[in-house]
mmCIF file with all atom_site columns, C-alpha atoms in Angstrom:
data_model
loop_
_atom_site.group_PDB
_atom_site.id
_atom_site.type_symbol
_atom_site.label_atom_id
_atom_site.label_alt_id
_atom_site.label_comp_id
_atom_site.label_asym_id
_atom_site.label_entity_id
_atom_site.label_seq_id
_atom_site.pdbx_PDB_ins_code
_atom_site.Cartn_x
_atom_site.Cartn_y
_atom_site.Cartn_z
_atom_site.occupancy
_atom_site.B_iso_or_equiv
_atom_site.pdbx_formal_charge
_atom_site.auth_seq_id
_atom_site.auth_comp_id
_atom_site.auth_asym_id
_atom_site.auth_atom_id
_atom_site.pdbx_PDB_model_num
ATOM 1   C CA . ASN A 1 1   ? 6.268  49.483 9.668   1.00 0.00 ? 1092 ASN A CA 1
ATOM 2   C CA . CYS A 1 2   ? 8.326  51.069 6.933   1.00 0.00 ? 1093 CYS A CA 1
ATOM 3   C CA . ALA A 1 3   ? 7.144  50.390 3.379   1.00 0.00 ? 1094 ALA A CA 1
ATOM 4   C CA . ASN A 1 4   ? 9.046  48.369 0.779   1.00 0.00 ? 1095 ASN A CA 1
ATOM 5   C CA . GLY A 1 5   ? 12.202 50.206 -0.306  1.00 0.00 ? 1096 GLY A CA 1
ATOM 6   C CA . THR A 1 6   ? 12.555 52.096 2.994   1.00 0.00 ? 1097 THR A CA 1
ATOM 7   C CA . TYR A 1 7   ? 13.991 51.386 6.436   1.00 0.00 ? 1098 TYR A CA 1
ATOM 8   C CA . ARG A 1 8   ? 14.236 52.909 9.890   1.00 0.00 ? 1099 ARG A CA 1
ATOM 9   C CA . ALA A 1 9   ? 17.245 52.050 12.022  1.00 0.00 ? 1100 ALA A CA 1
ATOM 10  C CA . ALA A 1 10  ? 16.438 53.967 15.223  1.00 0.00 ? 1101 ALA A CA 1
ATOM 11  C CA . ASN A 1 11  ? 13.759 52.525 17.456  1.00 0.00 ? 1102 ASN A CA 1
ATOM 12  C CA . ASN A 1 12  ? 13.794 55.163 20.160  1.00 0.00 ? 1103 ASN A CA 1
ATOM 13  C CA . ASP A 1 13  ? 13.144 58.417 18.343  1.00 0.00 ? 1104 ASP A CA 1
ATOM 14  C CA . ALA A 1 14  ? 10.672 60.046 15.998  1.00 0.00 ? 1105 ALA A CA 1
ATOM 15  C CA . SER A 1 15  ? 12.760 59.586 12.821  1.00 0.00 ? 1106 SER A CA 1
ATOM 16  C CA . ASP A 1 16  ? 10.963 58.747 9.591   1.00 0.00 ? 1107 ASP A CA 1
ATOM 17  C CA . CYS A 1 17  ? 11.591 55.835 7.303   1.00 0.00 ? 1108 CYS A CA 1
ATOM 18  C CA . ILE A 1 18  ? 14.315 56.613 4.759   1.00 0.00 ? 1109 ILE A CA 1
ATOM 19  C CA . THR A 1 19  ? 14.889 55.260 1.255   1.00 0.00 ? 1110 THR A CA 1
ATOM 20  C CA . VAL A 1 20  ? 17.079 52.192 0.779   1.00 0.00 ? 1111 VAL A CA 1
ATOM 21  C CA . PRO A 1 21  ? 19.902 53.331 -1.555  1.00 0.00 ? 1112 PRO A CA 1
ATOM 22  C CA . ASN A 1 22  ? 20.583 51.802 -4.978  1.00 0.00 ? 1113 ASN A CA 1
ATOM 23  C CA . GLY A 1 23  ? 22.725 48.667 -4.692  1.00 0.00 ? 1114 GLY A CA 1
ATOM 24  C CA . GLN A 1 24  ? 21.247 47.760 -1.317  1.00 0.00 ? 1115 GLN A CA 1
ATOM 25  C CA . GLN A 1 25  ? 18.233 45.975 0.140   1.00 0.00 ? 1116 GLN A CA 1
ATOM 26  C CA . GLY A 1 26  ? 16.247 46.421 3.328   1.00 0.00 ? 1117 GLY A CA 1
ATOM 27  C CA . GLU A 1 27  ? 16.875 43.798 5.997   1.00 0.00 ? 1118 GLU A CA 1
ATOM 28  C CA . ASP A 1 28  ? 15.371 42.843 9.319   1.00 0.00 ? 1119 ASP A CA 1
ATOM 29  C CA . GLY A 1 29  ? 17.418 42.589 12.491  1.00 0.00 ? 1120 GLY A CA 1
ATOM 30  C CA . SER A 1 30  ? 18.544 39.016 11.696  1.00 0.00 ? 1121 SER A CA 1
ATOM 31  C CA . GLY A 1 31  ? 20.169 39.771 8.319   1.00 0.00 ? 1122 GLY A CA 1
ATOM 32  C CA . ALA A 1 32  ? 17.295 38.525 6.164   1.00 0.00 ? 1123 ALA A CA 1
ATOM 33  C CA . TYR A 1 33  ? 15.612 40.540 3.408   1.00 0.00 ? 1124 TYR A CA 1
ATOM 34  C CA . ALA A 1 34  ? 12.561 42.460 4.637   1.00 0.00 ? 1125 ALA A CA 1
ATOM 35  C CA . SER A 1 35  ? 9.991  43.810 2.192   1.00 0.00 ? 1126 SER A CA 1
ATOM 36  C CA . THR A 1 36  ? 8.449  45.872 4.998   1.00 0.00 ? 1127 THR A CA 1
ATOM 37  C CA . GLY A 1 37  ? 9.628  46.816 8.455   1.00 0.00 ? 1128 GLY A CA 1
ATOM 38  C CA . ALA A 1 38  ? 13.320 46.908 7.473   1.00 0.00 ? 1129 ALA A CA 1
ATOM 39  C CA . VAL A 1 39  ? 15.713 48.168 10.160  1.00 0.00 ? 1130 VAL A CA 1
ATOM 40  C CA . ALA A 1 40  ? 18.869 48.345 7.996   1.00 0.00 ? 1131 ALA A CA 1
ATOM 41  C CA . ALA A 1 41  ? 19.983 48.959 4.425   1.00 0.00 ? 1132 ALA A CA 1
ATOM 42  C CA . VAL A 1 42  ? 22.705 46.489 3.433   1.00 0.00 ? 1133 VAL A CA 1
ATOM 43  C CA . ASN A 1 43  ? 24.849 46.274 0.268   1.00 0.00 ? 1134 ASN A CA 1
ATOM 44  C CA . CYS A 1 44  ? 23.903 43.594 -2.250  1.00 0.00 ? 1135 CYS A CA 1
ATOM 45  C CA . VAL A 1 45  ? 26.525 40.842 -2.109  1.00 0.00 ? 1136 VAL A CA 1
ATOM 46  C CA . ALA A 1 46  ? 28.813 40.238 -5.095  1.00 0.00 ? 1137 ALA A CA 1
ATOM 47  C CA . GLY A 1 47  ? 26.803 38.565 -7.860  1.00 0.00 ? 1138 GLY A CA 1
ATOM 48  C CA . LYS A 1 48  ? 23.581 40.412 -7.034  1.00 0.00 ? 1139 LYS A CA 1
ATOM 49  C CA . TYR A 1 49  ? 22.320 43.930 -7.751  1.00 0.00 ? 1140 TYR A CA 1
ATOM 50  C CA . SER A 1 50  ? 19.477 46.341 -7.022  1.00 0.00 ? 1141 SER A CA 1
ATOM 51  C CA . THR A 1 51  ? 18.727 49.262 -9.330  1.00 0.00 ? 1142 THR A CA 1
ATOM 52  C CA . ASN A 1 52  ? 16.659 51.210 -6.843  1.00 0.00 ? 1143 ASN A CA 1
ATOM 53  C CA . GLY A 1 53  ? 16.776 49.642 -3.358  1.00 0.00 ? 1144 GLY A CA 1
ATOM 54  C CA . ASP A 1 54  ? 13.152 48.569 -3.757  1.00 0.00 ? 1145 ASP A CA 1
ATOM 55  C CA . GLY A 1 55  ? 12.904 44.830 -3.293  1.00 0.00 ? 1146 GLY A CA 1
ATOM 56  C CA . GLU A 1 56  ? 15.397 42.043 -2.764  1.00 0.00 ? 1147 GLU A CA 1
ATOM 57  C CA . CYS A 1 57  ? 18.787 42.099 -4.539  1.00 0.00 ? 1148 CYS A CA 1
ATOM 58  C CA . GLN A 1 58  ? 18.557 40.123 -7.802  1.00 0.00 ? 1149 GLN A CA 1
ATOM 59  C CA . ASP A 1 59  ? 20.987 37.701 -9.487  1.00 0.00 ? 1150 ASP A CA 1
ATOM 60  C CA . VAL A 1 60  ? 23.168 39.277 -12.170 1.00 0.00 ? 1151 VAL A CA 1
ATOM 61  C CA . ALA A 1 61  ? 22.456 37.789 -15.605 1.00 0.00 ? 1152 ALA A CA 1
ATOM 62  C CA . ALA A 1 62  ? 24.929 35.608 -17.499 1.00 0.00 ? 1153 ALA A CA 1
ATOM 63  C CA . GLY A 1 63  ? 27.343 37.668 -19.611 1.00 0.00 ? 1154 GLY A CA 1
ATOM 64  C CA . LYS A 1 64  ? 27.310 40.488 -17.082 1.00 0.00 ? 1155 LYS A CA 1
ATOM 65  C CA . VAL A 1 65  ? 28.762 41.538 -13.747 1.00 0.00 ? 1156 VAL A CA 1
ATOM 66  C CA . GLY A 1 66  ? 27.214 43.643 -10.993 1.00 0.00 ? 1157 GLY A CA 1
ATOM 67  C CA . ARG A 1 67  ? 28.886 47.076 -10.781 1.00 0.00 ? 1158 ARG A CA 1
ATOM 68  C CA . THR A 1 68  ? 28.368 50.226 -8.728  1.00 0.00 ? 1159 THR A CA 1
ATOM 69  C CA . ALA A 1 69  ? 28.596 52.423 -11.870 1.00 0.00 ? 1160 ALA A CA 1
ATOM 70  C CA . VAL A 1 70  ? 26.990 51.884 -15.266 1.00 0.00 ? 1161 VAL A CA 1
ATOM 71  C CA . THR A 1 71  ? 30.236 52.508 -17.182 1.00 0.00 ? 1162 THR A CA 1
ATOM 72  C CA . ALA A 1 72  ? 31.361 49.769 -19.572 1.00 0.00 ? 1163 ALA A CA 1
ATOM 73  C CA . THR A 1 73  ? 34.033 47.333 -18.488 1.00 0.00 ? 1164 THR A CA 1
ATOM 74  C CA . THR A 1 74  ? 37.409 48.005 -20.102 1.00 0.00 ? 1165 THR A CA 1
ATOM 75  C CA . GLY A 1 75  ? 39.200 44.684 -19.586 1.00 0.00 ? 1166 GLY A CA 1
ATOM 76  C CA . LEU A 1 76  ? 39.365 41.526 -17.528 1.00 0.00 ? 1167 LEU A CA 1
ATOM 77  C CA . ALA A 1 77  ? 40.552 43.445 -14.448 1.00 0.00 ? 1168 ALA A CA 1
ATOM 78  C CA . ASP A 1 78  ? 37.239 45.301 -14.103 1.00 0.00 ? 1169 ASP A CA 1
ATOM 79  C CA . SER A 1 79  ? 34.947 42.578 -15.454 1.00 0.00 ? 1170 SER A CA 1
ATOM 80  C CA . ILE A 1 80  ? 34.345 41.570 -11.851 1.00 0.00 ? 1171 ILE A CA 1
ATOM 81  C CA . HIS A 1 81  ? 31.436 41.888 -9.437  1.00 0.00 ? 1172 HIS A CA 1
ATOM 82  C CA . GLN A 1 82  ? 31.318 44.644 -6.837  1.00 0.00 ? 1173 GLN A CA 1
ATOM 83  C CA . ALA A 1 83  ? 29.355 44.505 -3.595  1.00 0.00 ? 1174 ALA A CA 1
ATOM 84  C CA . GLY A 1 84  ? 26.660 47.173 -3.515  1.00 0.00 ? 1175 GLY A CA 1
ATOM 85  C CA . ALA A 1 85  ? 26.025 46.869 -7.267  1.00 0.00 ? 1176 ALA A CA 1
ATOM 86  C CA . ALA A 1 86  ? 23.241 48.957 -8.750  1.00 0.00 ? 1177 ALA A CA 1
ATOM 87  C CA . PHE A 1 87  ? 23.877 47.980 -12.383 1.00 0.00 ? 1178 PHE A CA 1
ATOM 88  C CA . GLU A 1 88  ? 24.441 44.960 -14.613 1.00 0.00 ? 1179 GLU A CA 1
ATOM 89  C CA . VAL A 1 89  ? 27.336 45.670 -16.996 1.00 0.00 ? 1180 VAL A CA 1
ATOM 90  C CA . GLY A 1 90  ? 28.361 43.420 -19.899 1.00 0.00 ? 1181 GLY A CA 1
ATOM 91  C CA . CYS A 1 91  ? 31.567 41.401 -19.771 1.00 0.00 ? 1182 CYS A CA 1
ATOM 92  C CA . TYR A 1 92  ? 34.384 42.987 -21.741 1.00 0.00 ? 1183 TYR A CA 1
ATOM 93  C CA . VAL A 1 93  ? 34.972 41.810 -25.318 1.00 0.00 ? 1184 VAL A CA 1
ATOM 94  C CA . GLY A 1 94  ? 37.137 38.671 -25.197 1.00 0.00 ? 1185 GLY A CA 1
ATOM 95  C CA . THR A 1 95  ? 35.697 37.550 -21.855 1.00 0.00 ? 1186 THR A CA 1
ATOM 96  C CA . PHE A 1 96  ? 32.491 35.740 -20.888 1.00 0.00 ? 1187 PHE A CA 1
ATOM 97  C CA . ARG A 1 97  ? 30.441 34.662 -17.874 1.00 0.00 ? 1188 ARG A CA 1
ATOM 98  C CA . ALA A 1 98  ? 28.158 31.647 -18.210 1.00 0.00 ? 1189 ALA A CA 1
ATOM 99  C CA . ALA A 1 99  ? 26.622 31.663 -14.718 1.00 0.00 ? 1190 ALA A CA 1
ATOM 100 C CA . ASN A 1 100 ? 23.614 33.731 -13.724 1.00 0.00 ? 1191 ASN A CA 1
ATOM 101 C CA . ASN A 1 101 ? 23.214 32.720 -10.100 1.00 0.00 ? 1192 ASN A CA 1
ATOM 102 C CA . ASP A 1 102 ? 26.548 33.136 -8.346  1.00 0.00 ? 1193 ASP A CA 1
ATOM 103 C CA . ASN A 1 103 ? 29.404 35.556 -7.796  1.00 0.00 ? 1194 ASN A CA 1
ATOM 104 C CA . SER A 1 104 ? 31.686 34.205 -10.541 1.00 0.00 ? 1195 SER A CA 1
ATOM 105 C CA . ASN A 1 105 ? 33.391 36.893 -12.630 1.00 0.00 ? 1196 ASN A CA 1
ATOM 106 C CA . CYS A 1 106 ? 33.994 37.162 -16.360 1.00 0.00 ? 1197 CYS A CA 1
ATOM 107 C CA . VAL A 1 107 ? 36.901 34.995 -17.562 1.00 0.00 ? 1198 VAL A CA 1
ATOM 108 C CA . ASP A 1 108 ? 39.040 34.973 -20.715 1.00 0.00 ? 1199 ASP A CA 1
ATOM 109 C CA . VAL A 1 109 ? 37.645 33.118 -23.722 1.00 0.00 ? 1200 VAL A CA 1
ATOM 110 C CA . ALA A 1 110 ? 39.875 30.143 -24.590 1.00 0.00 ? 1201 ALA A CA 1
ATOM 111 C CA . ALA A 1 111 ? 41.871 29.905 -27.820 1.00 0.00 ? 1202 ALA A CA 1
ATOM 112 C CA . GLY A 1 112 ? 39.796 28.537 -30.716 1.00 0.00 ? 1203 GLY A CA 1
ATOM 113 C CA . LYS A 1 113 ? 36.647 30.201 -29.421 1.00 0.00 ? 1204 LYS A CA 1
ATOM 114 C CA . VAL A 1 114 ? 34.920 33.591 -29.340 1.00 0.00 ? 1205 VAL A CA 1
ATOM 115 C CA . GLY A 1 115 ? 32.624 35.057 -26.697 1.00 0.00 ? 1206 GLY A CA 1
ATOM 116 C CA . ARG A 1 116 ? 29.022 35.295 -27.916 1.00 0.00 ? 1207 ARG A CA 1
ATOM 117 C CA . THR A 1 117 ? 25.706 36.356 -26.412 1.00 0.00 ? 1208 THR A CA 1
ATOM 118 C CA . ALA A 1 118 ? 23.951 33.290 -27.877 1.00 0.00 ? 1209 ALA A CA 1
ATOM 119 C CA . VAL A 1 119 ? 25.089 29.667 -28.031 1.00 0.00 ? 1210 VAL A CA 1
ATOM 120 C CA . THR A 1 120 ? 24.450 29.350 -31.787 1.00 0.00 ? 1211 THR A CA 1
ATOM 121 C CA . ALA A 1 121 ? 27.373 28.059 -33.842 1.00 0.00 ? 1212 ALA A CA 1
ATOM 122 C CA . THR A 1 122 ? 29.480 30.472 -35.847 1.00 0.00 ? 1213 THR A CA 1
ATOM 123 C CA . THR A 1 123 ? 29.040 29.935 -39.599 1.00 0.00 ? 1214 THR A CA 1
ATOM 124 C CA . GLY A 1 124 ? 31.827 32.008 -41.095 1.00 0.00 ? 1215 GLY A CA 1
ATOM 125 C CA . LEU A 1 125 ? 34.383 34.728 -40.559 1.00 0.00 ? 1216 LEU A CA 1
ATOM 126 C CA . ALA A 1 126 ? 31.725 37.450 -40.290 1.00 0.00 ? 1217 ALA A CA 1
ATOM 127 C CA . ASP A 1 127 ? 30.241 36.002 -37.103 1.00 0.00 ? 1218 ASP A CA 1
ATOM 128 C CA . SER A 1 128 ? 33.437 34.519 -35.639 1.00 0.00 ? 1219 SER A CA 1
ATOM 129 C CA . ILE A 1 129 ? 33.879 37.687 -33.604 1.00 0.00 ? 1220 ILE A CA 1
ATOM 130 C CA . HIS A 1 130 ? 33.586 38.507 -29.921 1.00 0.00 ? 1221 HIS A CA 1
ATOM 131 C CA . GLN A 1 131 ? 30.510 40.239 -28.540 1.00 0.00 ? 1222 GLN A CA 1
ATOM 132 C CA . ALA A 1 132 ? 30.412 42.357 -25.391 1.00 0.00 ? 1223 ALA A CA 1
ATOM 133 C CA . GLY A 1 133 ? 28.280 40.799 -22.664 1.00 0.00 ? 1224 GLY A CA 1
ATOM 134 C CA . ALA A 1 134 ? 29.100 37.252 -23.782 1.00 0.00 ? 1225 ALA A CA 1
ATOM 135 C CA . ALA A 1 135 ? 27.550 34.359 -21.871 1.00 0.00 ? 1226 ALA A CA 1
ATOM 136 C CA . PHE A 1 136 ? 28.983 31.616 -24.110 1.00 0.00 ? 1227 PHE A CA 1
ATOM 137 C CA . ALA A 1 137 ? 32.357 30.605 -25.564 1.00 0.00 ? 1228 ALA A CA 1
ATOM 138 C CA . VAL A 1 138 ? 31.618 29.321 -29.082 1.00 0.00 ? 1229 VAL A CA 1
ATOM 139 C CA . ASP A 1 139 ? 34.021 27.534 -31.461 1.00 0.00 ? 1230 ASP A CA 1
ATOM 140 C CA . CYS A 1 140 ? 35.536 29.520 -34.320 1.00 0.00 ? 1231 CYS A CA 1
ATOM 141 C CA . ALA A 1 141 ? 33.846 28.671 -37.636 1.00 0.00 ? 1232 ALA A CA 1
ATOM 142 C CA . ASN A 1 142 ? 35.326 26.058 -39.962 1.00 0.00 ? 1233 ASN A CA 1
ATOM 143 C CA . GLY A 1 143 ? 38.249 27.582 -41.862 1.00 0.00 ? 1234 GLY A CA 1
ATOM 144 C CA . THR A 1 144 ? 39.036 30.090 -39.092 1.00 0.00 ? 1235 THR A CA 1
ATOM 145 C CA . TYR A 1 145 ? 41.132 29.995 -35.929 1.00 0.00 ? 1236 TYR A CA 1
ATOM 146 C CA . ARG A 1 146 ? 42.067 32.044 -32.884 1.00 0.00 ? 1237 ARG A CA 1
ATOM 147 C CA . ALA A 1 147 ? 45.405 31.367 -31.214 1.00 0.00 ? 1238 ALA A CA 1
ATOM 148 C CA . ALA A 1 148 ? 45.115 33.816 -28.317 1.00 0.00 ? 1239 ALA A CA 1
ATOM 149 C CA . ASN A 1 149 ? 43.295 33.043 -25.088 1.00 0.00 ? 1240 ASN A CA 1
ATOM 150 C CA . ASN A 1 150 ? 43.737 36.286 -23.197 1.00 0.00 ? 1241 ASN A CA 1
ATOM 151 C CA . ASP A 1 151 ? 42.708 39.134 -25.469 1.00 0.00 ? 1242 ASP A CA 1
ATOM 152 C CA . ALA A 1 152 ? 39.886 40.458 -27.592 1.00 0.00 ? 1243 ALA A CA 1
ATOM 153 C CA . SER A 1 153 ? 41.225 39.139 -30.914 1.00 0.00 ? 1244 SER A CA 1
ATOM 154 C CA . ASP A 1 154 ? 38.658 37.523 -33.191 1.00 0.00 ? 1245 ASP A CA 1
ATOM 155 C CA . CYS A 1 155 ? 38.919 34.347 -35.260 1.00 0.00 ? 1246 CYS A CA 1
ATOM 156 C CA . ILE A 1 156 ? 40.844 34.824 -38.505 1.00 0.00 ? 1247 ILE A CA 1
ATOM 157 C CA . THR A 1 157 ? 40.980 32.862 -41.747 1.00 0.00 ? 1248 THR A CA 1
ATOM 158 C CA . VAL A 1 158 ? 43.311 29.865 -41.918 1.00 0.00 ? 1249 VAL A CA 1
ATOM 159 C CA . PRO A 1 159 ? 45.791 30.730 -44.714 1.00 0.00 ? 1250 PRO A CA 1
ATOM 160 C CA . ASN A 1 160 ? 45.799 28.745 -47.971 1.00 0.00 ? 1251 ASN A CA 1
ATOM 161 C CA . GLY A 1 161 ? 47.978 25.644 -47.740 1.00 0.00 ? 1252 GLY A CA 1
ATOM 162 C CA . GLN A 1 162 ? 47.444 25.319 -43.976 1.00 0.00 ? 1253 GLN A CA 1
ATOM 163 C CA . GLN A 1 163 ? 44.889 23.687 -41.705 1.00 0.00 ? 1254 GLN A CA 1
ATOM 164 C CA . GLY A 1 164 ? 43.404 24.589 -38.350 1.00 0.00 ? 1255 GLY A CA 1
ATOM 165 C CA . GLU A 1 165 ? 44.656 22.461 -35.464 1.00 0.00 ? 1256 GLU A CA 1
ATOM 166 C CA . ASP A 1 166 ? 43.705 22.079 -31.849 1.00 0.00 ? 1257 ASP A CA 1
ATOM 167 C CA . GLY A 1 167 ? 46.278 22.398 -29.063 1.00 0.00 ? 1258 GLY A CA 1
ATOM 168 C CA . SER A 1 168 ? 47.403 18.775 -29.519 1.00 0.00 ? 1259 SER A CA 1
ATOM 169 C CA . GLY A 1 169 ? 48.192 19.097 -33.242 1.00 0.00 ? 1260 GLY A CA 1
ATOM 170 C CA . ALA A 1 170 ? 45.042 17.345 -34.463 1.00 0.00 ? 1261 ALA A CA 1
ATOM 171 C CA . TYR A 1 171 ? 42.969 18.804 -37.311 1.00 0.00 ? 1262 TYR A CA 1
ATOM 172 C CA . ALA A 1 172 ? 40.198 21.006 -35.971 1.00 0.00 ? 1263 ALA A CA 1
#
């Protein structure tokens, strides 16, 4: 049998076991993961990744997407999972992904909130800013607001003589 992280597809020749590539896992003939005796190397499905082809594809963490290259995401359009992922890459600033066990992609942070890596409440303007790799959408701090829901803008101070309101016109 081939060792973990290797496979051998041919069963009628003298070929050696070969390394399972990054972003893939070894599988048996029925499509299930095989730690030893793999006969195929198959891409990790969207939402999973493998850094070295050794072992079963793993779930991508919240705040990240599985990508075939380690380069940072540059917007919502590429804050999506790719099959055959070898890397976990943080969601782009202004987007977030709460799940860590499915193939959901990063989504825009709603107005009145910022994307953060921790669920702790914002306490002022200084921490009412987006963070790359956000797993949570957290309310803007008291006295701040964010009108946009599709960009990387941060919460800003409510001007003197005005109040923050939610989408229905109620004080927020």
